[in-house]
Short mmCIF file of C-alpha atoms and ligand atoms in Angstrom, two decimals:
data_model
loop_
_atom_site.label_atom_id
_atom_site.label_comp_id
_atom_site.label_asym_id
_atom_site.label_seq_id
_atom_site.Cartn_x
_atom_site.Cartn_y
_atom_site.Cartn_z
CA UNK A 1 -45.46 -155.30 63.81
CA UNK A 2 -44.79 -151.80 64.93
CA UNK A 3 -41.25 -150.28 65.19
CA UNK A 4 -39.88 -149.53 68.54
CA UNK A 5 -39.78 -145.86 69.49
CA UNK A 6 -36.86 -144.33 71.58
CA UNK A 7 -39.44 -143.13 74.15
CA UNK A 8 -43.10 -143.37 74.26
CA UNK A 9 -45.08 -141.04 71.95
CA UNK A 10 -47.58 -138.67 73.20
CA UNK A 11 -50.90 -140.71 73.70
CA UNK A 12 -49.00 -143.93 73.22
CA UNK A 13 -49.80 -146.16 76.43
CA UNK A 14 -46.91 -146.93 78.64
CA UNK A 15 -47.81 -150.58 78.55
CA UNK A 16 -47.68 -150.92 74.74
CA UNK A 17 -44.60 -149.26 74.87
CA UNK A 18 -43.03 -151.56 77.20
CA UNK A 19 -44.22 -154.53 75.42
CA UNK A 20 -42.66 -153.24 72.20
CA UNK A 21 -39.32 -152.79 74.27
CA UNK A 22 -39.53 -156.57 75.47
CA UNK A 23 -40.26 -157.94 72.13
CA UNK A 24 -37.20 -155.76 70.68
CA UNK A 25 -34.97 -157.08 73.29
CA UNK A 26 -35.81 -160.69 72.63
CA UNK A 27 -35.25 -159.94 68.99
CA UNK A 28 -31.84 -158.54 69.63
CA UNK A 29 -30.72 -161.60 71.88
CA UNK A 30 -32.40 -164.48 70.24
CA UNK A 31 -33.70 -166.07 73.50
CA UNK A 32 -33.49 -164.58 77.12
CA UNK A 33 -34.56 -165.32 80.66
CA UNK A 34 -36.81 -163.07 82.79
CA UNK A 35 -33.79 -162.01 84.65
CA UNK A 36 -31.84 -160.91 81.44
CA UNK A 37 -35.07 -159.05 80.54
CA UNK A 38 -34.92 -157.10 83.66
CA UNK A 39 -31.35 -156.23 83.00
CA UNK A 40 -31.84 -155.13 79.51
CA UNK A 41 -35.11 -153.14 79.75
CA UNK A 42 -34.25 -151.77 83.41
CA UNK A 43 -37.91 -152.65 84.35
CA UNK A 44 -38.65 -154.27 87.61
CA UNK A 45 -39.16 -158.05 88.17
CA UNK A 46 -42.85 -157.63 88.70
CA UNK A 47 -43.38 -155.47 85.55
CA UNK A 48 -41.25 -158.02 83.48
CA UNK A 49 -43.37 -160.85 84.83
CA UNK A 50 -46.63 -159.30 84.04
CA UNK A 51 -45.61 -158.18 80.48
CA UNK A 52 -44.09 -161.78 79.70
CA UNK A 53 -47.40 -163.28 80.84
CA UNK A 54 -49.24 -160.86 78.45
CA UNK A 55 -46.80 -161.72 75.53
CA UNK A 56 -47.05 -165.51 76.23
CA UNK A 57 -50.91 -165.24 76.54
CA UNK A 58 -51.08 -163.19 73.19
CA UNK A 59 -48.87 -165.88 71.43
CA UNK A 60 -45.98 -163.64 70.66
CA UNK A 61 -43.56 -165.22 73.25
CA UNK A 62 -43.15 -168.86 74.31
CA UNK A 63 -41.01 -170.70 76.84
CA UNK A 64 -38.34 -172.86 75.48
CA UNK A 65 -36.62 -175.70 77.65
CA UNK A 66 -33.30 -174.64 79.04
CA UNK A 67 -30.21 -175.83 76.93
CA UNK A 68 -29.68 -179.39 78.05
CA UNK A 69 -25.91 -178.77 77.96
CA UNK A 70 -26.11 -176.06 80.51
CA UNK A 71 -24.35 -177.14 83.80
CA UNK A 72 -26.85 -177.27 86.68
CA UNK A 73 -24.99 -175.96 89.82
CA UNK A 74 -25.72 -178.06 92.79
CA UNK A 75 -28.17 -176.36 95.27
CA UNK A 76 -29.28 -173.85 92.48
CA UNK A 77 -31.88 -176.04 90.94
CA UNK A 78 -32.79 -176.11 87.15
CA UNK A 79 -31.48 -173.21 84.98
CA UNK A 80 -34.26 -170.69 84.41
CA UNK A 81 -36.59 -171.04 81.32
CA UNK A 82 -35.62 -169.00 78.35
CA UNK A 83 -38.11 -166.99 76.22
CA UNK A 84 -38.25 -166.90 72.38
CA UNK A 85 -40.36 -165.34 69.88
CA UNK A 86 -42.93 -167.19 68.03
CA UNK A 87 -44.04 -166.72 64.29
CA UNK A 88 -46.77 -164.22 65.45
CA UNK A 89 -43.86 -161.75 66.20
CA UNK A 90 -42.69 -161.86 62.58
CA UNK A 91 -40.47 -164.29 60.10
CA UNK A 92 -37.46 -164.18 58.05
CA UNK A 93 -36.67 -166.14 55.06
CA UNK A 94 -33.17 -167.27 54.09
CA UNK A 95 -32.54 -168.34 50.58
CA UNK A 96 -29.48 -170.03 49.11
CA UNK A 97 -28.36 -170.68 45.48
CA UNK A 98 -25.80 -173.30 45.06
CA UNK A 99 -24.46 -174.18 41.55
CA UNK A 100 -26.98 -176.92 41.37
CA UNK A 101 -29.73 -176.10 43.67
CA UNK A 102 -31.75 -173.67 45.69
CA UNK A 103 -32.80 -174.11 49.45
CA UNK A 104 -35.26 -171.79 51.09
CA UNK A 105 -36.09 -171.58 54.98
CA UNK A 106 -38.54 -169.77 57.10
CA UNK A 107 -37.67 -169.11 60.80
CA UNK A 108 -38.98 -166.90 63.68
CA UNK A 109 -36.98 -163.80 64.84
CA UNK A 110 -35.61 -166.23 67.47
CA UNK A 111 -33.95 -168.33 64.88
CA UNK A 112 -36.33 -171.37 65.00
CA UNK A 113 -36.63 -172.67 61.47
CA UNK A 114 -40.01 -173.83 60.89
CA UNK A 115 -39.86 -175.13 57.32
CA UNK A 116 -37.33 -175.79 54.67
CA UNK A 117 -37.48 -176.61 50.79
CA UNK A 118 -35.00 -177.73 48.50
CA UNK A 119 -35.09 -177.74 44.65
CA UNK A 120 -32.60 -178.76 41.97
CA UNK A 121 -31.68 -175.79 39.80
CA UNK A 122 -28.49 -174.72 37.75
CA UNK A 123 -27.59 -171.16 38.26
CA UNK A 124 -25.26 -171.51 35.41
CA UNK A 125 -28.15 -171.24 33.04
CA UNK A 126 -30.60 -168.44 32.88
CA UNK A 127 -30.76 -165.74 35.72
CA UNK A 128 -34.65 -165.39 34.73
CA UNK A 129 -35.23 -168.97 35.43
CA UNK A 130 -33.38 -168.95 38.57
CA UNK A 131 -35.07 -165.92 40.01
CA UNK A 132 -38.61 -167.00 38.81
CA UNK A 133 -38.02 -170.36 40.77
CA UNK A 134 -36.81 -168.73 43.87
CA UNK A 135 -40.10 -166.54 43.73
CA UNK A 136 -42.15 -169.59 43.22
CA UNK A 137 -40.40 -171.32 46.18
CA UNK A 138 -40.94 -168.30 48.54
CA UNK A 139 -44.71 -168.36 47.77
CA UNK A 140 -44.75 -172.15 48.19
CA UNK A 141 -43.12 -172.15 51.67
CA UNK A 142 -45.25 -169.25 52.68
CA UNK A 143 -48.35 -171.20 51.71
CA UNK A 144 -47.11 -174.36 53.34
CA UNK A 145 -46.63 -172.68 56.69
CA UNK A 146 -49.91 -170.63 56.15
CA UNK A 147 -48.28 -167.06 56.17
CA UNK A 148 -48.45 -164.08 54.14
CA UNK A 149 -45.71 -162.20 52.56
CA UNK A 150 -46.37 -159.32 54.85
CA UNK A 151 -45.57 -161.58 57.93
CA UNK A 152 -41.89 -161.48 56.51
CA UNK A 153 -39.54 -158.95 57.95
CA UNK A 154 -36.57 -159.79 56.12
CA UNK A 155 -35.37 -161.85 53.15
CA UNK A 156 -31.58 -162.74 52.59
CA UNK A 157 -30.46 -164.41 49.36
CA UNK A 158 -26.83 -166.06 49.24
CA UNK A 159 -25.27 -166.41 45.76
CA UNK A 160 -22.22 -168.38 44.90
CA UNK A 161 -19.87 -165.53 44.06
CA UNK A 162 -18.37 -162.49 45.42
CA UNK A 163 -20.67 -159.38 45.37
CA UNK A 164 -19.91 -155.79 45.33
CA UNK A 165 -21.22 -154.78 48.69
CA UNK A 166 -22.20 -151.33 47.59
CA UNK A 167 -24.38 -152.51 44.60
CA UNK A 168 -25.21 -155.92 45.50
CA UNK A 169 -24.03 -157.03 41.89
CA UNK A 170 -21.78 -159.89 40.87
CA UNK A 171 -18.95 -157.69 38.93
CA UNK A 172 -16.03 -159.87 38.67
CA UNK A 173 -15.02 -162.31 35.97
CA UNK A 174 -16.36 -165.79 34.83
CA UNK A 175 -17.53 -167.32 38.12
CA UNK A 176 -21.21 -166.85 37.23
CA UNK A 177 -21.01 -165.50 33.69
CA UNK A 178 -24.63 -165.03 33.09
CA UNK A 179 -25.06 -163.03 36.46
CA UNK A 180 -22.61 -160.40 35.81
CA UNK A 181 -23.95 -156.77 36.35
CA UNK A 182 -27.35 -158.01 37.21
CA UNK A 183 -28.96 -157.01 40.50
CA UNK A 184 -30.31 -160.49 41.71
CA UNK A 185 -31.84 -159.18 44.89
CA UNK A 186 -33.56 -156.31 43.13
CA UNK A 187 -34.91 -158.78 40.46
CA UNK A 188 -36.05 -161.19 43.24
CA UNK A 189 -37.64 -158.25 45.50
CA UNK A 190 -39.60 -157.23 42.48
CA UNK A 191 -41.04 -160.79 42.06
CA UNK A 192 -41.80 -161.25 45.57
CA UNK A 193 -42.78 -157.78 46.86
CA UNK A 194 -40.35 -157.77 49.74
CA UNK A 195 -36.85 -156.07 49.93
CA UNK A 196 -34.20 -158.76 49.44
CA UNK A 197 -30.66 -158.43 51.01
CA UNK A 198 -27.91 -160.39 48.67
CA UNK A 199 -24.95 -161.98 50.41
CA UNK A 200 -21.92 -164.02 49.17
CA UNK A 201 -22.87 -167.67 50.07
CA UNK A 202 -19.49 -168.50 51.60
CA UNK A 203 -20.00 -165.56 54.16
CA UNK A 204 -23.32 -167.07 55.02
CA UNK A 205 -21.64 -170.42 55.39
CA UNK A 206 -19.39 -168.67 58.09
CA UNK A 207 -22.38 -167.11 59.85
CA UNK A 208 -24.37 -170.31 59.50
CA UNK A 209 -21.66 -172.47 61.37
CA UNK A 210 -21.17 -169.68 63.86
CA UNK A 211 -24.88 -169.40 64.82
CA UNK A 212 -26.05 -173.03 64.31
CA UNK A 213 -23.16 -175.40 63.89
CA UNK A 214 -19.46 -176.11 64.57
CA UNK A 215 -18.68 -172.47 65.52
CA UNK A 216 -21.28 -171.78 68.02
CA UNK A 217 -20.04 -169.72 70.73
CA UNK A 218 -16.86 -168.65 68.82
CA UNK A 219 -16.45 -165.02 67.93
CA UNK A 220 -13.54 -165.10 65.68
CA UNK A 221 -13.35 -167.60 62.84
CA UNK A 222 -12.47 -168.41 59.22
CA UNK A 223 -14.93 -170.85 57.34
CA UNK A 224 -13.30 -172.25 54.27
CA UNK A 225 -15.22 -173.88 51.50
CA UNK A 226 -13.74 -176.32 49.11
CA UNK A 227 -15.98 -176.99 46.11
CA UNK A 228 -15.79 -175.97 42.53
CA UNK A 229 -13.83 -172.82 43.81
CA UNK A 230 -12.23 -172.30 47.30
CA UNK A 231 -13.53 -169.41 49.17
CA UNK A 232 -13.31 -168.12 52.88
CA UNK A 233 -15.74 -166.29 55.07
CA UNK A 234 -14.35 -164.37 57.73
CA UNK A 235 -15.85 -163.43 61.19
CA UNK A 236 -14.35 -160.92 63.68
CA UNK A 237 -15.71 -160.26 66.92
CA UNK A 238 -18.89 -162.17 65.84
CA UNK A 239 -19.58 -159.91 62.71
CA UNK A 240 -18.96 -160.87 59.13
CA UNK A 241 -16.01 -159.14 57.57
CA UNK A 242 -16.66 -158.37 53.94
CA UNK A 243 -13.68 -155.98 52.94
CA UNK A 244 -14.05 -152.50 51.55
CA UNK A 245 -15.94 -153.53 48.46
CA UNK A 246 -17.01 -157.22 49.47
CA UNK A 247 -14.20 -159.35 48.15
CA UNK A 248 -12.46 -160.38 51.48
CA UNK A 249 -11.80 -163.92 51.79
CA UNK A 250 -10.82 -164.89 48.20
CA UNK A 251 -8.64 -167.59 49.30
CA UNK A 252 -8.94 -169.53 46.08
CA UNK A 253 -7.07 -166.84 44.29
CA UNK A 254 -3.97 -166.61 46.30
CA UNK A 255 -0.84 -167.33 43.98
CA UNK A 256 0.53 -170.54 44.79
CA UNK A 257 2.71 -171.33 41.65
CA UNK A 258 4.36 -168.35 39.68
CA UNK A 259 4.02 -170.12 36.22
CA UNK A 260 0.99 -172.52 37.06
CA UNK A 261 -2.17 -172.84 35.03
CA UNK A 262 -4.18 -169.94 34.12
CA UNK A 263 -7.15 -169.33 36.46
CA UNK A 264 -10.72 -168.57 35.72
CA UNK A 265 -10.02 -165.21 37.43
CA UNK A 266 -7.32 -164.37 34.79
CA UNK A 267 -4.39 -164.66 36.87
CA UNK A 268 -1.91 -167.74 37.01
CA UNK A 269 -1.27 -170.53 39.45
CA UNK A 270 -4.11 -169.73 41.93
CA UNK A 271 -4.69 -172.07 44.69
CA UNK A 272 -7.99 -172.87 42.86
CA UNK A 273 -6.08 -174.41 39.88
CA UNK A 274 -4.57 -177.05 42.12
CA UNK A 275 -7.17 -178.05 44.65
CA UNK A 276 -10.82 -177.27 43.72
CA UNK A 277 -13.14 -180.33 43.00
CA UNK A 278 -12.41 -180.42 39.30
CA UNK A 279 -8.87 -180.89 39.96
CA UNK A 280 -9.37 -183.46 42.73
CA UNK A 281 -11.70 -185.27 40.23
CA UNK A 282 -8.98 -184.95 37.50
CA UNK A 283 -6.25 -186.52 39.74
CA UNK A 284 -8.39 -189.65 40.39
CA UNK A 285 -10.04 -190.17 37.02
CA UNK A 286 -6.90 -192.27 35.60
CA UNK A 287 -7.88 -194.80 38.37
CA UNK A 288 -11.63 -194.64 38.56
CA UNK A 289 -12.80 -193.53 35.04
CA UNK A 290 -14.20 -190.44 33.50
CA UNK A 291 -17.52 -190.82 34.95
CA UNK A 292 -16.34 -190.21 38.46
CA UNK A 293 -18.38 -187.48 40.39
CA UNK A 294 -18.01 -185.62 43.72
CA UNK A 295 -20.55 -187.93 45.18
CA UNK A 296 -18.28 -190.94 43.97
CA UNK A 297 -15.39 -189.37 45.78
CA UNK A 298 -17.19 -188.94 49.01
CA UNK A 299 -18.22 -192.56 48.82
CA UNK A 300 -14.47 -193.70 48.14
CA UNK A 301 -13.56 -191.36 51.19
CA UNK A 302 -16.24 -192.96 53.46
CA UNK A 303 -14.88 -196.30 52.35
CA UNK A 304 -11.29 -195.50 53.21
CA UNK A 305 -10.13 -195.69 49.82
CA UNK A 306 -6.34 -194.91 50.10
CA UNK A 307 -5.95 -193.29 46.67
CA UNK A 308 -8.93 -190.78 47.42
CA UNK A 309 -7.64 -189.98 51.01
CA UNK A 310 -4.17 -189.23 49.54
CA UNK A 311 -5.49 -186.68 46.74
CA UNK A 312 -7.95 -185.08 49.18
CA UNK A 313 -5.49 -185.07 52.03
CA UNK A 314 -2.79 -183.46 49.73
CA UNK A 315 -5.44 -180.83 48.65
CA UNK A 316 -6.05 -180.17 52.23
CA UNK A 317 -2.36 -179.54 53.02
CA UNK A 318 -1.98 -177.08 50.09
CA UNK A 319 -5.03 -175.19 51.30
CA UNK A 320 -3.81 -175.23 54.71
CA UNK A 321 -0.40 -173.89 53.83
CA UNK A 322 -2.32 -170.76 52.60
CA UNK A 323 -4.47 -170.90 55.61
CA UNK A 324 -1.55 -170.92 57.80
CA UNK A 325 -0.44 -167.48 56.63
CA UNK A 326 -4.12 -166.35 56.92
CA UNK A 327 -4.11 -167.47 60.38
CA UNK A 328 -0.77 -165.81 61.25
CA UNK A 329 -2.52 -162.52 60.12
CA UNK A 330 -5.78 -163.04 61.71
CA UNK A 331 -5.17 -165.36 64.70
CA UNK A 332 -8.72 -166.90 64.61
CA UNK A 333 -10.18 -169.12 67.25
CA UNK A 334 -11.47 -171.80 64.60
CA UNK A 335 -11.17 -172.84 61.23
CA UNK A 336 -14.16 -174.62 60.08
CA UNK A 337 -14.00 -176.60 56.76
CA UNK A 338 -16.98 -176.91 54.46
CA UNK A 339 -17.96 -178.18 50.89
CA UNK A 340 -18.94 -181.61 49.58
CA UNK A 341 -15.62 -183.31 50.51
CA UNK A 342 -15.50 -182.07 54.16
CA UNK A 343 -16.32 -185.19 56.19
CA UNK A 344 -16.29 -185.56 59.80
CA UNK A 345 -12.68 -186.83 60.75
CA UNK A 346 -11.75 -186.88 57.07
CA UNK A 347 -8.75 -186.33 55.15
CA UNK A 348 -9.48 -182.67 53.77
CA UNK A 349 -9.89 -181.18 57.28
CA UNK A 350 -6.95 -183.48 58.59
CA UNK A 351 -4.68 -182.08 55.73
CA UNK A 352 -5.59 -178.59 56.58
CA UNK A 353 -5.04 -179.06 60.34
CA UNK A 354 -1.76 -180.57 59.62
CA UNK A 355 -0.37 -177.77 57.29
CA UNK A 356 -1.81 -175.16 59.73
CA UNK A 357 0.23 -176.92 62.78
CA UNK A 358 3.27 -177.07 60.45
CA UNK A 359 3.54 -173.35 58.97
CA UNK A 360 1.38 -171.20 61.35
CA UNK A 361 3.29 -169.75 64.39
CA UNK A 362 3.24 -171.83 67.49
CA UNK A 363 1.26 -169.61 69.38
CA UNK A 364 -1.47 -169.17 66.50
CA UNK A 365 -1.40 -172.73 65.66
CA UNK A 366 -2.15 -173.59 69.54
CA UNK A 367 -5.03 -171.09 69.64
CA UNK A 368 -6.93 -172.37 66.39
CA UNK A 369 -9.27 -175.43 66.10
CA UNK A 370 -9.53 -176.82 62.99
CA UNK A 371 -12.80 -178.73 62.54
CA UNK A 372 -15.19 -180.02 59.68
CA UNK A 373 -18.70 -178.05 59.68
CA UNK A 374 -21.65 -179.74 60.96
CA UNK A 375 -24.32 -178.29 58.89
CA UNK A 376 -23.09 -179.60 55.64
CA UNK A 377 -24.94 -178.20 52.66
CA UNK A 378 -27.29 -176.25 54.84
CA UNK A 379 -24.52 -173.95 56.16
CA UNK A 380 -25.48 -171.29 53.65
CA UNK A 381 -29.25 -171.35 54.05
CA UNK A 382 -29.01 -171.16 57.88
CA UNK A 383 -26.49 -168.34 57.58
CA UNK A 384 -29.12 -166.57 55.32
CA UNK A 385 -31.54 -166.98 58.06
CA UNK A 386 -29.01 -165.69 60.69
CA UNK A 387 -28.12 -162.70 58.77
CA UNK A 388 -31.93 -161.86 58.29
CA UNK A 389 -32.30 -161.85 61.90
CA UNK A 390 -29.40 -159.78 62.57
CA UNK A 391 -30.72 -157.10 59.95
CA UNK A 392 -34.33 -157.33 61.66
CA UNK A 393 -32.83 -156.76 65.08
CA UNK A 394 -30.62 -153.78 63.91
CA UNK A 395 -33.61 -152.14 62.24
CA UNK A 396 -35.72 -152.42 65.24
ZN1 ZN B 401 -7.63 -167.04 40.28
#
């Protein structure tokens, strides 16, 4: 698709220029009404109506039903239809590596996810195998949806580790030992023939929940993921905050015990050494046996097992104690809890909420809503889609 010029080039038909402006406006806003298009483009109602009719006729735009939650004002009739881009206007692909799997999604530039794939895969093994698998899944999802790689505007890949934001490389420590100092986005880009943008998966979880999940409509939020590690994704004024070199939100490495256990980061007594899933499992194994898995703990929590609820609730209170400090500094509107053990109305979120209420300043605690994420294990994938759309809109 053509790029939008700041003004019509000589010999470039005005109508084509205005059509491009309309497409760019929808791309930047996700979905818009005709009235919003008039305001954004400054074109008249009649011109907008004619251009929208043309774009719908060409299959580039489609009308989507108004949000059923929109309040209908008596006497004003139904809310106006919104316009969204179709697959014909371009696509994005989101990918997210977990420690044990890979998820891939295709979406329109208005954010409609049209296909998803999920495969088991351990990123703790070979990088080459992981990237080959990702490239195969990319081809497969395009084949499934009858698209060519040239239809894809942007690809974002999430990796379960902090990345240096300038190099896109995983540089620290032993979180993903086999991936250190490798350029995963470059390697994947070479395989699929499209440029790939890498991002820390927990940051994508935050964007995913803000765009599609529990944080919809919120602009300042902290997404905390409790898994084999503990990490936080920060969003200020609707945008990801990565820190100067990409390590913002490393909540798991806040020191809790001066002389505590040595952490995988090399420090001592980090939050992760007390409350990540391996430590939660270790606390429950004397009661439930050495074969206990995270999935078993989820089942115990769902069944209301008092031991599991207590251990996970206590972990939540320890995490919440550190999050309370973070809330005092950042004053977020929402804390959204993700990871395998975060169940709706569950002990983990309850424990975190309790500690934030207890330890944050009263005004800060009153302002923040602490909830469980609603996207479960798709948060990072949908965040990859959201970031790819943001990057497409910005480069337009
Ligand atoms: Zn640490």
